[in-house]
Short mmCIF file of C-alpha atoms in Angstrom, two decimals:
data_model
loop_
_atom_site.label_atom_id
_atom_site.label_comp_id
_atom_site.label_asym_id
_atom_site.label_seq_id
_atom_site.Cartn_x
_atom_site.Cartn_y
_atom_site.Cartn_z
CA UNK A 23 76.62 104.09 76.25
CA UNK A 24 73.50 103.57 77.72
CA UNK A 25 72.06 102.86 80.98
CA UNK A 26 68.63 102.80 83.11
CA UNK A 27 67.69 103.37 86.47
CA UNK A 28 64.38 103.19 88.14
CA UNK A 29 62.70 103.90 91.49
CA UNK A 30 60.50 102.05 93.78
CA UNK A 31 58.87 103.79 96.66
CA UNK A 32 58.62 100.14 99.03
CA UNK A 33 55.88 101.97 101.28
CA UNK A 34 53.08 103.06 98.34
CA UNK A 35 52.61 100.94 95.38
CA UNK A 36 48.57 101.68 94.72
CA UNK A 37 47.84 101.89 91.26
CA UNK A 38 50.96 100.33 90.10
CA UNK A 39 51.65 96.59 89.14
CA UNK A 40 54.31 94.64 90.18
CA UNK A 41 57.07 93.62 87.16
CA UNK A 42 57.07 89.86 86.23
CA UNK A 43 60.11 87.77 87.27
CA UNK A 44 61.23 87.73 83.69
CA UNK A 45 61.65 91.85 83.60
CA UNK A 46 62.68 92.00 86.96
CA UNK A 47 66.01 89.81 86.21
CA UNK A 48 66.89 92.09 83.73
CA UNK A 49 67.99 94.86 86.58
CA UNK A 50 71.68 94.78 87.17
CA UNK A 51 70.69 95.21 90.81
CA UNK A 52 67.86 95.99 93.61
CA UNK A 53 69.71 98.58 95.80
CA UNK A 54 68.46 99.70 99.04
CA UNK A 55 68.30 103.51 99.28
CA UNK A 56 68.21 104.93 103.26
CA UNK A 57 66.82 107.72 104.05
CA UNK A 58 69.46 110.73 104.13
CA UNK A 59 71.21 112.50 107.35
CA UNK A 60 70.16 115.86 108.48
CA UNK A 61 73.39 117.42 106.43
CA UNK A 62 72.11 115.93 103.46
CA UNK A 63 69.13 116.59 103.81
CA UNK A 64 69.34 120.30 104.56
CA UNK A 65 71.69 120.35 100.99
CA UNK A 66 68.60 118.60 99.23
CA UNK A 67 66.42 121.55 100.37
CA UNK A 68 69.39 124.26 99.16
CA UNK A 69 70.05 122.15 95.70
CA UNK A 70 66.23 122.42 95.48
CA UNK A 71 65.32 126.07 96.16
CA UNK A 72 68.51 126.52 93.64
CA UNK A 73 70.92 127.81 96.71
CA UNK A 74 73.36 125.47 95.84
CA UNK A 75 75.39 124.74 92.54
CA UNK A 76 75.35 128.37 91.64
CA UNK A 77 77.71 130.15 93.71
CA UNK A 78 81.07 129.00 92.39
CA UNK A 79 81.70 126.91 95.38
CA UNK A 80 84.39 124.43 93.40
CA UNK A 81 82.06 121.42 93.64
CA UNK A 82 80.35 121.47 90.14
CA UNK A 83 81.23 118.11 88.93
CA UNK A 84 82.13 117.76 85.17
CA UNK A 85 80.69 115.05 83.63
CA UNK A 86 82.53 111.69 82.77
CA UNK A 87 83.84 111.49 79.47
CA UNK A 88 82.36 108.42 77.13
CA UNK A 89 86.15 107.33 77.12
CA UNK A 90 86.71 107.18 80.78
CA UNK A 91 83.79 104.76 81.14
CA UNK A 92 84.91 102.70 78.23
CA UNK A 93 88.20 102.51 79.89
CA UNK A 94 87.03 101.57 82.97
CA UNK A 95 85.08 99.00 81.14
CA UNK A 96 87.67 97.66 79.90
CA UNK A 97 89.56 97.65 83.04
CA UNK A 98 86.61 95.76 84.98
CA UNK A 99 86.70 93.14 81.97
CA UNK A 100 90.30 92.29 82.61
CA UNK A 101 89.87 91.88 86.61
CA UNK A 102 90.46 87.49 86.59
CA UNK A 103 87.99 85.58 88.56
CA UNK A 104 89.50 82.16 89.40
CA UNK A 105 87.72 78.91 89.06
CA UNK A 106 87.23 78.82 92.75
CA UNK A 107 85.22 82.13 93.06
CA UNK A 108 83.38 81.00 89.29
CA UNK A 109 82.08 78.24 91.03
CA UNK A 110 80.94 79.79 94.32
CA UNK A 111 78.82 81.97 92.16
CA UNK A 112 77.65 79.45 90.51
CA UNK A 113 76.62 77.48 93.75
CA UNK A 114 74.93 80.86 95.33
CA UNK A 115 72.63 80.92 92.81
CA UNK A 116 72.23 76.83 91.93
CA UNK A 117 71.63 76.86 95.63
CA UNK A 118 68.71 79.31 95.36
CA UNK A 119 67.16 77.09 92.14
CA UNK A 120 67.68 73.73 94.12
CA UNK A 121 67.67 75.07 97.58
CA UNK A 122 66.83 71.54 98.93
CA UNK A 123 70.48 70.56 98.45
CA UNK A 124 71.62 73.02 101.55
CA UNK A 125 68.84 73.32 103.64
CA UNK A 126 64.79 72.23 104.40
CA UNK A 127 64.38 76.07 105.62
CA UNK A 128 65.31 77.50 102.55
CA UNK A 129 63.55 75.14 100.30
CA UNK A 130 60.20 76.02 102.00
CA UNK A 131 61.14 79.91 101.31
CA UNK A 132 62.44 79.61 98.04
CA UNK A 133 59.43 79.58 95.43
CA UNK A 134 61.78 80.73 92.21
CA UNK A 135 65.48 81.16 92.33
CA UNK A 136 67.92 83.21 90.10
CA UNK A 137 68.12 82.40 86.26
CA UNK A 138 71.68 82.26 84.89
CA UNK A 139 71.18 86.16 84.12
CA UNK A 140 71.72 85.78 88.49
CA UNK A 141 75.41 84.51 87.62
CA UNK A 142 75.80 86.86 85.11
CA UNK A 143 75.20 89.97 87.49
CA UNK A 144 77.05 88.54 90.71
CA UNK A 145 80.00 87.90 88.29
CA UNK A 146 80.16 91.37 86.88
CA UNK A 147 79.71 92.82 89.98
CA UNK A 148 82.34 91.14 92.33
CA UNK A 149 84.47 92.20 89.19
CA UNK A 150 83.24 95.71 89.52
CA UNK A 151 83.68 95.85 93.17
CA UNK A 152 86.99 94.11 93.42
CA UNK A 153 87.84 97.14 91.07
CA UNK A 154 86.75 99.59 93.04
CA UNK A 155 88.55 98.08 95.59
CA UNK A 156 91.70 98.24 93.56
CA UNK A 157 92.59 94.59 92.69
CA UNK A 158 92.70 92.95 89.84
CA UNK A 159 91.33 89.60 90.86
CA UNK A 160 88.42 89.05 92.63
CA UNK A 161 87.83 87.51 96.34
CA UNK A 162 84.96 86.06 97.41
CA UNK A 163 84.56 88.81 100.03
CA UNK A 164 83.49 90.98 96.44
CA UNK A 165 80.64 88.34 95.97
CA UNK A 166 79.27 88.34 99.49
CA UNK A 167 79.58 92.63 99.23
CA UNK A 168 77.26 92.54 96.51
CA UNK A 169 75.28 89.28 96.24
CA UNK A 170 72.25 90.99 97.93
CA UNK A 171 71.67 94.14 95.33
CA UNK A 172 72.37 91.68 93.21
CA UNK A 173 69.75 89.08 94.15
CA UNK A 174 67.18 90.43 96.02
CA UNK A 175 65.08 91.25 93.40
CA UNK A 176 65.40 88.04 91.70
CA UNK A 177 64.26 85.57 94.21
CA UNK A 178 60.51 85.13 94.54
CA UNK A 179 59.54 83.87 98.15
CA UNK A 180 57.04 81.25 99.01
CA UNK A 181 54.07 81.46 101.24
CA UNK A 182 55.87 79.99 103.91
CA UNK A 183 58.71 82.84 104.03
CA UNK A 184 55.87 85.30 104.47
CA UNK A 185 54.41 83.34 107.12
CA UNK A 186 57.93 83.10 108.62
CA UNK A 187 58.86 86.72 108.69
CA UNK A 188 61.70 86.13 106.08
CA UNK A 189 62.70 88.47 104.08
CA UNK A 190 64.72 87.96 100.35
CA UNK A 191 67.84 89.26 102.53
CA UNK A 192 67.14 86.90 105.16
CA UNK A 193 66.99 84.36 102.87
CA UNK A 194 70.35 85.54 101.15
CA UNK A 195 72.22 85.36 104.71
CA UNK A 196 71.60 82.31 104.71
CA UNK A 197 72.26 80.92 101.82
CA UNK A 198 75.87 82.63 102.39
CA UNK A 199 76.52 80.23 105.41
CA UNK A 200 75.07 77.36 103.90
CA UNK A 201 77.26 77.66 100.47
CA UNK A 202 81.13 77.16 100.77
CA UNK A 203 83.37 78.77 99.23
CA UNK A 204 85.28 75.83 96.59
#
């Protein structure tokens, strides 16, 4: 079992370099972390001065059992994706590779689209979600939930998308109107 997760602070990035396309691709997923509400952050500031967790209150979590996660593995492996849904995530991210094909916007933002790792992720996470969720199949409402995470960080924008104001999200909204659904 293994498994990595990194930060980003998007505000100060001095004395750091930004990862190359290639090692970028190989997150799962880009997710967007908000800032947190006054009740959690006032448990932050308990957990931290070490107020919290120690009294017995009935919320220390055990941890997860290595055979619970390969079960849900497993589980997630056996939710079906049907041909139809396969190819819309195929087209989401052919459509960010040739975006010329759906729209003159989005080629002029596009510089580099998604590699097949792209496909990869968006498959495994519909299938993660639509587990979650409690099915066994997935819909393409699981793709549009997580096509964002999942390719924000793999789509490098052109000059023109800065110039424009558009943002990888912005670009992923609309490539979801522009690509049907087979």
């Amino acid at each position: 079992l293994f498994m990595v997760m990194a930060t980003q602070n998007p505000i100060e990035q001095e004395g750091t370099y930004p990862l190359p396309e290639a090692q970028m691709d190989r997150f799962l997923m880009h997710v967007l972390v908000d800032y947190p509400d006054e009740a959690a952050e006032g448990r932050i500031i308990r957990l931290v001065r070490g107020e919290e967790g120690t009294k017995g209150d009935g919320e220390d979590v055990p941890p997860i059992a290595q055979d619970v996660v390969f079960a849900a593995r497993e589980e997630i492996h056996r939710v079906a994706v049907s041909e139809a849904v396969e190819k819309y995530v195929v087209d989401l991210v052919f459509a960010t590779r040739y975006p010329g094909r759906y729209d003159e916007k989005l080629e002029s933002w596009i510089h580099v689209g998604g590699s097949p790792r792209a496909s990869i992720a968006l498959d495994k996470c519909a299938r993660v979600n639509a587990w979650l969720e409690g099915r066994d199949h997935v819909l393409p409402e699981d793709v549009r939930a997580i096509v964002h995470g999942v390719l924000r960080h793999r789509l490098k924008l052109s000059y023109d998308a800065s110039a424009d104001g558009v943002s990888a999200n912005d670009v992923i909204d609309t490539l979801l109107q522009k690509v049907a659904v087979a």
